[in-house]
Coordinates of C-alpha atoms in Angstrom, one line a residue:
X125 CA 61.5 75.4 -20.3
X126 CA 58.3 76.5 -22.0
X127 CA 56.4 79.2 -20.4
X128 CA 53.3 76.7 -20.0
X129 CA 56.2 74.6 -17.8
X130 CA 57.1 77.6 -16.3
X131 CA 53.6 78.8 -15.3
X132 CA 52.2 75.4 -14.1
X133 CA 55.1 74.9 -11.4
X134 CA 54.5 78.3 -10.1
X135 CA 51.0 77.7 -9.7
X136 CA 52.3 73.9 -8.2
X137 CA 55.0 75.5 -6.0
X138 CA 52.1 77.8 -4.7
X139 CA 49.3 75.5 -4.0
X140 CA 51.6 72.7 -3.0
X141 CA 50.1 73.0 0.7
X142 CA 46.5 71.8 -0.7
X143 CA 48.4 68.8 -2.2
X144 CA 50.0 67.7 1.2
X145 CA 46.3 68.1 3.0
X146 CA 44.9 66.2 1.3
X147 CA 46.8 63.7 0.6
X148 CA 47.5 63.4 4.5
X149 CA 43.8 63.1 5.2
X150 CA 43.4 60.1 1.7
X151 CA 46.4 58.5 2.4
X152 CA 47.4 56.5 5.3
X153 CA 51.0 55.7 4.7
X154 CA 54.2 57.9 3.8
X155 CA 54.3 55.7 0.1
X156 CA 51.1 56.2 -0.5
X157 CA 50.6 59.9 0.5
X158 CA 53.7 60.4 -2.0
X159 CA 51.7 58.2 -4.7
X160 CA 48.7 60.2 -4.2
X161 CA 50.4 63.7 -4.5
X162 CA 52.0 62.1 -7.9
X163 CA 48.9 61.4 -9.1
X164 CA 47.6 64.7 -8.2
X165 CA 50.3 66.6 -10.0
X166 CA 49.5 64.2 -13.0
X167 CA 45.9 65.4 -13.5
X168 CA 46.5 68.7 -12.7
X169 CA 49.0 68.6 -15.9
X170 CA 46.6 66.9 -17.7
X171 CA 44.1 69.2 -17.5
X172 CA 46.3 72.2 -16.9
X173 CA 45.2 73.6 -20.4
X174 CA 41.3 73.1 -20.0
X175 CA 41.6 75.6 -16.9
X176 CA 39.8 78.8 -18.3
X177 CA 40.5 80.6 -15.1
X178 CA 36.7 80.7 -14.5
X179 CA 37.1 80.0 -10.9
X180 CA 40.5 80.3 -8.6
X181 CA 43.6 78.8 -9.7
X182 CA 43.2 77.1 -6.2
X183 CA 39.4 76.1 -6.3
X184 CA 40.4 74.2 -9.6
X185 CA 43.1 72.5 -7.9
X186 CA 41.1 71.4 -5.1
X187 CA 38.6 70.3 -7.6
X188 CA 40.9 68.3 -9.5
X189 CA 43.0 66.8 -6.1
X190 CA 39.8 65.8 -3.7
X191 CA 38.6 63.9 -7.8
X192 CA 42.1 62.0 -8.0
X193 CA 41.9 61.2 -4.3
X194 CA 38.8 60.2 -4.0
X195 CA 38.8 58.0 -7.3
X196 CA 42.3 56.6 -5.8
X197 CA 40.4 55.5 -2.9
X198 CA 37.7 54.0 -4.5
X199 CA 40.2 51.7 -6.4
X200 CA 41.7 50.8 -3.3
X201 CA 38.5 50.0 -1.5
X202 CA 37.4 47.8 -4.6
X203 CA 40.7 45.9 -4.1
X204 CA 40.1 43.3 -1.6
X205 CA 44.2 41.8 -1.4
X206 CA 45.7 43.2 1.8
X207 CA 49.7 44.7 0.8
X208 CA 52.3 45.5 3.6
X209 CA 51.4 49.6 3.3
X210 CA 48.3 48.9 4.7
X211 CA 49.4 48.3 7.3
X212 CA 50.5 52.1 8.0
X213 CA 54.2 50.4 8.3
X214 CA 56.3 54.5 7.7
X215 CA 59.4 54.9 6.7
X216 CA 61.4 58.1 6.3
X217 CA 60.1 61.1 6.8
X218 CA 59.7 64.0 4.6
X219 CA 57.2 66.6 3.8
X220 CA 54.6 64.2 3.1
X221 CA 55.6 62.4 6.4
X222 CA 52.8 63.4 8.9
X223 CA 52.7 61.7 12.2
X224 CA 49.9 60.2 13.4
X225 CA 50.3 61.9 17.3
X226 CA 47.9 61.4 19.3
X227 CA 49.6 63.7 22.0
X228 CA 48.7 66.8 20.0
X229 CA 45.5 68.1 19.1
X230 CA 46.2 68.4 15.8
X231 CA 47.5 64.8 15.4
X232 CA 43.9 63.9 17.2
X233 CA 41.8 66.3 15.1
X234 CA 43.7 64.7 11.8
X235 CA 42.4 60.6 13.1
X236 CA 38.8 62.0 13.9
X237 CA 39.2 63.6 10.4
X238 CA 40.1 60.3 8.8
X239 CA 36.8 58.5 10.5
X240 CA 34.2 60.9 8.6
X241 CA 32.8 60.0 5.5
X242 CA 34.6 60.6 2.4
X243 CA 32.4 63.9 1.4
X244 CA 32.7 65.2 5.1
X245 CA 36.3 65.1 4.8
X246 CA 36.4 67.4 1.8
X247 CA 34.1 69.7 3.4
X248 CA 36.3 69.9 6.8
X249 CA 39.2 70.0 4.7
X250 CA 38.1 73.2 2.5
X251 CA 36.9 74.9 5.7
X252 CA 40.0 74.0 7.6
X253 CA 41.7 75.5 4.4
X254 CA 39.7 79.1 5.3
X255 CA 37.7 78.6 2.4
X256 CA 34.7 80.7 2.3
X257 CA 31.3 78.3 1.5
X258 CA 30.9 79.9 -1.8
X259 CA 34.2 78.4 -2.7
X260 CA 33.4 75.5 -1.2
X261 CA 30.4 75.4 -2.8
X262 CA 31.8 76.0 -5.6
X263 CA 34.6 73.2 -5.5
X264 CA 32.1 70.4 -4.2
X265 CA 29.1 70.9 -6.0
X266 CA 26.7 71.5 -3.4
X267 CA 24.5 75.0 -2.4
X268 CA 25.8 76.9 0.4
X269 CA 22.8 75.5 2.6
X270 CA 23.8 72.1 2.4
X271 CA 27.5 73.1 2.9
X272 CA 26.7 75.3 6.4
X273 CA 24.5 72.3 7.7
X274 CA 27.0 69.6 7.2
X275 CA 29.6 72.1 8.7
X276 CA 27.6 72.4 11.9
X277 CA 26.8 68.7 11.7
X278 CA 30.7 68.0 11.2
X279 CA 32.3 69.7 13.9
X280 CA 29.9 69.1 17.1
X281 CA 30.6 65.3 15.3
X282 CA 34.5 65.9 15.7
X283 CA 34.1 67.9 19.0
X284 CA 32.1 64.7 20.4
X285 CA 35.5 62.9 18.8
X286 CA 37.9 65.0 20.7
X287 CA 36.1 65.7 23.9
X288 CA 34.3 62.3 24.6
X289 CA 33.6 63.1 28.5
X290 CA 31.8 66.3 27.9

């Protein structure tokens, strides 16, 4: 294996966590949370040799992932034919294999996750993550302001989600 090979699957092996959260918060089904992370990994090999280390290895690969899943999504949205995954039919289970609980808070803090808006769930994500808001910042696009105010804005929203009699 070439040390390129070599380099890019420790850096994968590493970050594979980002992968897995985001693909369980753009991805409904087992399939198409595996499909996602494939098409992750794809980019990120693709573009693995533009990477000029001018940010974190992991800011770039949250850059690249929330791009891929986002674009993924748009596809889907734009495809009006109903298929069998959608509806959230799982099979198997693996590490990609998330249950949808609603008996644990995290399971309920993951479907009030999947109601925001697409940009609010890459913010949550990142923060989620313990990313600071520079790196957020940094990964999104957006000034620090804009990220703290959507942050506030985003978790009395999912506290109001998870707490509805208070």
């Amino acid at each position: 294996m070439i040390k390129r090979e070599t380099d890019f699957l420790s850096i994968l092996e590493s970050n594979i966590s980002i992968l897995i959260k985001i693909a369980r918060v753009y991805a409904y089904t087992t399939q198409d949370r595996k499909d996602l992370t494939n098409d992750i990994i794809l980019e990120l090999w693709k573009s693995y040799p533009k990477f000029k280390g001018d940010s974190k290895i992991s800011t770039w690969i949250y850059r690249v992932s929330l791009n891929v899943a986002l674009n993924t999504k748009r596809k889907r949205d734009n495809n009006k034919v109903l298929f069998f995954d959608e509806l959230k039919v799982l099979d198997g289970s693996d590490i990609l294999d998330v249950p949808n609980d609603n008996s644990s808070e995290i399971g309920l803090l993951y479907q009030c996750i999947e109601l925001l808006s697409e940009p609010n769930k890459a913010i949550i994500l990142l923060y989620l993550d313990d990313k600071s808001y520079e790196e957020i910042s940094q990964i999104l696009g957006l000034s620090k302001t804009n990220i703290s105010t959507r942050l506030n804005r985003i978790k009395e929203q999912l506290r109001k989600q998870m707490n509805p009699q208070k």
